[in-house]
Coordinates of C-alpha atoms in Angstrom, one line a residue:
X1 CA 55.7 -3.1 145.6
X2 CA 56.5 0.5 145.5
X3 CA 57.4 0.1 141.7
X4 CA 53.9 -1.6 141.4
X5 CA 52.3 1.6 143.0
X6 CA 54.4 3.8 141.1
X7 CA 53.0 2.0 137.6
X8 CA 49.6 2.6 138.4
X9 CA 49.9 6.0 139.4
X10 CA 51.5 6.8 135.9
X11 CA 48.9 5.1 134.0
X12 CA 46.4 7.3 136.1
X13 CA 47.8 10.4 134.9
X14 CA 48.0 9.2 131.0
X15 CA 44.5 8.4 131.5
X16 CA 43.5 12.3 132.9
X17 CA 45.4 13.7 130.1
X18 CA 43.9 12.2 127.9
X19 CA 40.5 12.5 129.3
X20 CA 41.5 16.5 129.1
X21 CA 42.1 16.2 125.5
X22 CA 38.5 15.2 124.5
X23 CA 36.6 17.4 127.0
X24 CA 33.6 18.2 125.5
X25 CA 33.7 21.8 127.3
X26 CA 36.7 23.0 125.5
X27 CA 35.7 21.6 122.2
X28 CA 32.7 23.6 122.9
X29 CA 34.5 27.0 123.4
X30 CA 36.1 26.2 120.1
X31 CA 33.6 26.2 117.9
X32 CA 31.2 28.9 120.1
X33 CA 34.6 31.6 118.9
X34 CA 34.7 30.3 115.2
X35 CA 30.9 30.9 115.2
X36 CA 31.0 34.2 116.8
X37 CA 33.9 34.9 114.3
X38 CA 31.6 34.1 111.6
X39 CA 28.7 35.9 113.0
X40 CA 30.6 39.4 113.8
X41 CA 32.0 39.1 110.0
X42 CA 28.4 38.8 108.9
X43 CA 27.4 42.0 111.2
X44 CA 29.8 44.2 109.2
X45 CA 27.6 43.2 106.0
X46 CA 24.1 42.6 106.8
X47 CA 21.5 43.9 109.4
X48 CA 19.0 41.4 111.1
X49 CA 21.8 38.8 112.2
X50 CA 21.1 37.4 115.9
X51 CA 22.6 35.4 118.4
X52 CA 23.7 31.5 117.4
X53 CA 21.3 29.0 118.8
X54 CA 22.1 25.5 117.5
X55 CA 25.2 24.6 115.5
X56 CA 25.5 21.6 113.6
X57 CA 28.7 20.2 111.4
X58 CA 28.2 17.7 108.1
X59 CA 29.9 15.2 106.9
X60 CA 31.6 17.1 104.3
X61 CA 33.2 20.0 106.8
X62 CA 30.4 22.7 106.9
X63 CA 29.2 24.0 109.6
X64 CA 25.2 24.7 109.8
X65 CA 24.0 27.4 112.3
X66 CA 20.7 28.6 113.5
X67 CA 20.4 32.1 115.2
X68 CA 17.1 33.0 117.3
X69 CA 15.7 35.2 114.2
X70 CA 14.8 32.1 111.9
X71 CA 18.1 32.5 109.8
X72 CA 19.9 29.5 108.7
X73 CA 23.6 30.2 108.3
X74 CA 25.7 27.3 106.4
X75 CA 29.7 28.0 106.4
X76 CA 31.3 25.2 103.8
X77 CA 34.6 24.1 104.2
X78 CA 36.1 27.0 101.8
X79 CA 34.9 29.8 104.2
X80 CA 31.5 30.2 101.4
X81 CA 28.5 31.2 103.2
X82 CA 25.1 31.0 102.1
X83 CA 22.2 32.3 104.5
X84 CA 18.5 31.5 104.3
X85 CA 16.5 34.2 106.2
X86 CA 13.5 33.2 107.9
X87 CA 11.7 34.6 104.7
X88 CA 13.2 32.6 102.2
X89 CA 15.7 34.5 100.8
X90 CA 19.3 33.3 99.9
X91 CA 22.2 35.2 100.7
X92 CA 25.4 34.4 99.0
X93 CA 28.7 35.5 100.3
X94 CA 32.0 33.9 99.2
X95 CA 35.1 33.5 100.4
X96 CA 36.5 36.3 98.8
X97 CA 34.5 39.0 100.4
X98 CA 35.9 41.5 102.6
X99 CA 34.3 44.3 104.4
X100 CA 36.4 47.1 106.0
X101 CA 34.8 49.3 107.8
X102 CA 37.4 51.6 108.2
X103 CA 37.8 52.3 104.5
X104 CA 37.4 55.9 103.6
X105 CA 33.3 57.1 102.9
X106 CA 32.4 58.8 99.7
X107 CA 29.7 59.3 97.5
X108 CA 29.1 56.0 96.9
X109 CA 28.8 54.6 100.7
X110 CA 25.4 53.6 102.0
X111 CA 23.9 54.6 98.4
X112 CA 21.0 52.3 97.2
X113 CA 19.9 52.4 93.6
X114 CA 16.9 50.0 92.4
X115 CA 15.7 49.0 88.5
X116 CA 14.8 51.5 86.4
X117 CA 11.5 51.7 85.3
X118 CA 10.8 53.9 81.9
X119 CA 7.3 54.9 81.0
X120 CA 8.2 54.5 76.8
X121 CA 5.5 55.6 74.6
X122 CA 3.3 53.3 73.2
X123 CA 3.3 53.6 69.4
X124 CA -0.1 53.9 67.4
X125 CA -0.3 50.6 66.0
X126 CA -3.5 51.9 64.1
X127 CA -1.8 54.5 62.2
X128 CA -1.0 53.0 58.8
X129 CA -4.7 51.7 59.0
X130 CA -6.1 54.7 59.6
X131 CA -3.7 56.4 57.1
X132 CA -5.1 53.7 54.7
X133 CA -8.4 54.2 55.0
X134 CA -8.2 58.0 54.6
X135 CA -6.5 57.1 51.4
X136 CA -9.3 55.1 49.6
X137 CA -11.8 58.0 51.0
X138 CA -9.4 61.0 49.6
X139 CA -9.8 58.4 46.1
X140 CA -13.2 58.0 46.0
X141 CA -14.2 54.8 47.9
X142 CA -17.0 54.4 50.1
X143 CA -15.9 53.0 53.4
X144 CA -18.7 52.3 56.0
X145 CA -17.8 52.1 59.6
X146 CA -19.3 50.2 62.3
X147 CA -18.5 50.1 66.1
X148 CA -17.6 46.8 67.8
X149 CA -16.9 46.0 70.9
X150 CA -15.8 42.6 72.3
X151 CA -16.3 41.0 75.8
X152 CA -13.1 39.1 76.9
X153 CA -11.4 37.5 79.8
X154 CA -7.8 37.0 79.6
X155 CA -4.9 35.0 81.6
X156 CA -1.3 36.0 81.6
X157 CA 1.7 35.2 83.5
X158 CA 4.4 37.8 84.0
X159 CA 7.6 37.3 84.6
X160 CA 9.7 39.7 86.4
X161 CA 12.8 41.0 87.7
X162 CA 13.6 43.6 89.9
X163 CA 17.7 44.5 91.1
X164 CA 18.6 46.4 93.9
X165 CA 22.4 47.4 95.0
X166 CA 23.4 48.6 98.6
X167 CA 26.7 49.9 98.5
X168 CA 28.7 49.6 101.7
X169 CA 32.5 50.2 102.7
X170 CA 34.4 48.6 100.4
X171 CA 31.5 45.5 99.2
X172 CA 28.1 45.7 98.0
X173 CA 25.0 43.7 97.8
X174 CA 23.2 42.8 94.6
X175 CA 19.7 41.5 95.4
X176 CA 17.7 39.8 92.4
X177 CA 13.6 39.4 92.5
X178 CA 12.3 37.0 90.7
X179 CA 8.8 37.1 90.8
X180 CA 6.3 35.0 88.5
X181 CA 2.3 36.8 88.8
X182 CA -0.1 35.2 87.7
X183 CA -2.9 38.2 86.1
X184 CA -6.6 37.3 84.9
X185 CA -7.9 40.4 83.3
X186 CA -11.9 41.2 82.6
X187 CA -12.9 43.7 80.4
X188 CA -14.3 44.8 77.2
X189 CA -12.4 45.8 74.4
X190 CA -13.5 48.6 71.3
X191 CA -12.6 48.8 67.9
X192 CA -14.0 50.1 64.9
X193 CA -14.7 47.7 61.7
X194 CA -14.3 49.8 58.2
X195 CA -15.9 48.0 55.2
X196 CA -14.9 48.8 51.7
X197 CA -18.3 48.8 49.9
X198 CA -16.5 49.3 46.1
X199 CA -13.5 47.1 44.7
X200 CA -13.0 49.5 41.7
X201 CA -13.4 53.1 41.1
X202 CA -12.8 54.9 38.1
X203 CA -13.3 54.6 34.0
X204 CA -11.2 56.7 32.1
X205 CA -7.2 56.4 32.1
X206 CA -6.7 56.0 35.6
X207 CA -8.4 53.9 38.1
X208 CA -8.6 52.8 41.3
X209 CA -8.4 49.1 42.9
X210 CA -8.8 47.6 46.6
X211 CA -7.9 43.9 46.2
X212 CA -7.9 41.7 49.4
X213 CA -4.5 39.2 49.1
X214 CA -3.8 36.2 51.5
X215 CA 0.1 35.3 51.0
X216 CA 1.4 31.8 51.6
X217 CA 1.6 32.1 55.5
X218 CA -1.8 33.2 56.0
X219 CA -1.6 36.7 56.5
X220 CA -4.5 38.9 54.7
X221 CA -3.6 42.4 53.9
X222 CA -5.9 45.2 51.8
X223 CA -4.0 47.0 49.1
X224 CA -4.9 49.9 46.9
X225 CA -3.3 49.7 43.0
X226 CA -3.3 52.7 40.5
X227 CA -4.1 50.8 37.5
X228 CA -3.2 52.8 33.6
X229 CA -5.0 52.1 30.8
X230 CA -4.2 53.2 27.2
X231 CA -7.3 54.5 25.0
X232 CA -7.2 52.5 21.8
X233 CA -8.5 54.1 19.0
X234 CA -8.5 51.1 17.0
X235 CA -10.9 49.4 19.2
X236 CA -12.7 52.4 20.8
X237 CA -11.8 51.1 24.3
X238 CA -9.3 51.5 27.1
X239 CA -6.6 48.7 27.3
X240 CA -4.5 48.0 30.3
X241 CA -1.1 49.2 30.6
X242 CA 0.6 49.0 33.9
X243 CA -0.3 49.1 38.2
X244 CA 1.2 50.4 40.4
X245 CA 0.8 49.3 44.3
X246 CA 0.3 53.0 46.4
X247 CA -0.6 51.4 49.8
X248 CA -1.3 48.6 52.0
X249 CA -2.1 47.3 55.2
X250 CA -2.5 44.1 57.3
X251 CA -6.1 42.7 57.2
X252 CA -8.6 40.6 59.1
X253 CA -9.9 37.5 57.9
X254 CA -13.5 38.8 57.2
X255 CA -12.1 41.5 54.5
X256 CA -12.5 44.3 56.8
X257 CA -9.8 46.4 58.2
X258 CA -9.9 47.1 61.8
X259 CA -8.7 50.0 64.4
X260 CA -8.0 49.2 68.1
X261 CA -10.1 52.0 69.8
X262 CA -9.9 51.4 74.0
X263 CA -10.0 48.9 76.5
X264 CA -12.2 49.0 79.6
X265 CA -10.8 46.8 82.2
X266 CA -14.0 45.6 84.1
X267 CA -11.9 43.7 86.9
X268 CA -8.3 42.4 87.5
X269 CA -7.6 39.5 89.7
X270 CA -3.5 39.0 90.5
X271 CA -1.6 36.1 92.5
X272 CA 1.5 35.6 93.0
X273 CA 2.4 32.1 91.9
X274 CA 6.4 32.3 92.9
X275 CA 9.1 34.6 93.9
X276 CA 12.5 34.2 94.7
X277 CA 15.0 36.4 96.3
X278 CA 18.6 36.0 95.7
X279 CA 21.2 38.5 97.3
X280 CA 24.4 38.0 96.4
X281 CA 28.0 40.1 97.7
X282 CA 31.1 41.3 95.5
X283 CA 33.9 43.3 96.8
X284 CA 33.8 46.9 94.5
X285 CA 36.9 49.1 94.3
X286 CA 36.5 52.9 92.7
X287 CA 37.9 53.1 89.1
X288 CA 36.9 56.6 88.6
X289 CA 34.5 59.0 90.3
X290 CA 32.3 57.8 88.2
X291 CA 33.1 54.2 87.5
X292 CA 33.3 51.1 89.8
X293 CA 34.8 47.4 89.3
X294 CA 33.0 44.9 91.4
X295 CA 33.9 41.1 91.6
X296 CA 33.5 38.1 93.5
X297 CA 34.7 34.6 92.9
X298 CA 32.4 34.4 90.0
X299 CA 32.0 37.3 88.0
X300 CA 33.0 40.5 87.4
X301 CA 31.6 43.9 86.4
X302 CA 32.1 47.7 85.3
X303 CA 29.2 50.3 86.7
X304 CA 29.1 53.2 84.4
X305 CA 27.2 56.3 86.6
X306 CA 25.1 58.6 84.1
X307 CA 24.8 62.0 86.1
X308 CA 21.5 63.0 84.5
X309 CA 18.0 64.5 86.4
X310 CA 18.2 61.6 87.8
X311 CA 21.5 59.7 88.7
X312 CA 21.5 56.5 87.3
X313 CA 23.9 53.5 87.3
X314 CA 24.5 51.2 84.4
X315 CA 26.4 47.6 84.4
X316 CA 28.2 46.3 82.4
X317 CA 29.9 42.8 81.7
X318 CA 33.8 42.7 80.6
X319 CA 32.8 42.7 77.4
X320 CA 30.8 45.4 77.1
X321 CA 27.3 44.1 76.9
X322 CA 24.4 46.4 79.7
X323 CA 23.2 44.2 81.3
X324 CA 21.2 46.1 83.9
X325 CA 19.8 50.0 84.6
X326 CA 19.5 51.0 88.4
X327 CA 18.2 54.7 89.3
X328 CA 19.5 56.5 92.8
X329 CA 17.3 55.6 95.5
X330 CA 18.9 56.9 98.4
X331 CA 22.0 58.0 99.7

């Protein structure tokens, strides 16, 4: 009987352990320090992470967590983390990514630098015309001008993007902005018509010709020829010798040449029809004082500083090619 007792007991005790293997308490306390692991790595890189409120594994290993400011935080199986803030945008931090705060500070740390924008001329696209027309005037032609304005409503879709970089310790953010606007212009646009009232001009050994051509694609163009002519005494007239083409421009189909002359904009109506935001981390190591390598898992590239009125930062894929020109922001 006692051996009996002593049977039971033991099975008792395999049952507890056990029991204390699956407590869902401890499992519990597991994954809450993996998560806050995860969520004190994430402080050292980004502001605006809050405290873990549901947690969720898949099937295929990754763990999905929700804090209380609306991000969603997904850590796959490889330690690659993408966020989705309560805005939309997608963060994308791999496994390679490593923040130390502790790294020495320089120039670079805490520096923001944003897209370029340059404000390039906009050439006269009316200056060969116009050049043209005071050509057949200085010859002799009689050109008649006529004012012309044109009501029109236009719809355009621009496509855009926009790049910031945040530079941190030792890894640095590079956000993308995609943004598709949709633009429906009103206005009135002016040009001025010139009509060439004479096709020839001239009767001795020299004259002058405007001849309207239309090439095999379509396109008109006005040209002026210096035609020679020989005087033949035989026949008491001028014979043709040669041409020779001085000048030409692109034409209208209604034989006139035309200059752009202004635009008024009578009202502009803009939506935005999508817009994505994509940031995305790489660890960056100084090459120079003036050049950086950053990488990821992914990619890799060179950032050329230019020191000029305004520092600006250039980058560059390994093989050379820019791909994008940021000016300093802030530091």
């Amino acid at each position: 009987m006692k051996t009996k007792y002593l049977i039971v007991a033991a099975l008792c005790c395999i049952v507890m352990v056990a029991c204390q293997s699956n407590d869902p308490d401890k499992n519990t306390g597991n994954d809450n320090k993996t998560n806050n692991e995860v969520i004190e790595g994430l402080n050292d890189l980004i502001d605006g992470i809050g405290n873990v409120v549901d947690t969720k594994t898949l099937e295929d290993g990754s763990i999905v967590m929700t804090d209380d400011k609306g991000n969603t935080i997904t850590k796959d199986k490889e330690g690659n983390i993408t966020i989705v803030s309560k805005e939309g945008e997608t963060i994308l931090i791999d496994n390679s990514i490593k923040e130390d705060p502790s790294a020495a500070k320089d120039k670079w740390y805490n520096s923001t630098w944003k897209s370029a924008k340059y404000n390039e001329p906009i050439p006269d696209m009316n200056y060969r015309k116009r050049q043209f027309v005071a050509t057949l005037k200085e010859y002799g032609f009689v050109v008649e001008e006529v004012n012309v304005n044109k009501d029109s409503i236009e719809i355009n879709i621009d496509d855009s993007d926009e790049y910031t970089i945040h530079f941190r310790n030792t890894t640095a953010s590079l956000q993308k902005v995609s943004t598709s606007t949709h633009h429906t212009y009103n206005g009135t646009y002016h040009f001025k018509r010139y009509d060439v009232m004479q096709k020839t001009i001239g009767d001795g050994e020299i004259r002058y010709r405007f001849e309207i051509t239309n090439n095999d694609w379509g396109n008109y163009s006005a040209d002026l020829f210096e035609d020679i002519y020989e005087y033949n005494y035989d026949s008491e007239s001028y014979i043709f010798v040669e041409s020779r083409g001085i000048d030409g421009v692109g034409l209208e189909k209604d034989d006139a040449i035309y200059t752009y002359e202004g635009y008024d904009n009578n009202s502009t109506k803009e939506e935005v029809v999508s817009k994505d935001v994509t940031t995305t981390y790489f660890n960056y190591r100084r090459l120079s004082n003036t050049q950086i390598a950053a990488s990821n898992n992914s990619v890799s590239y060179i950032l050329k500083e230019d020191d000029g009125s305004t520092p600006e930062l250039d980058v560059y894929d390994l093989q050379g090619n820019r791909l994008i020109s940021l000016e300093l922001v802030s530091l």
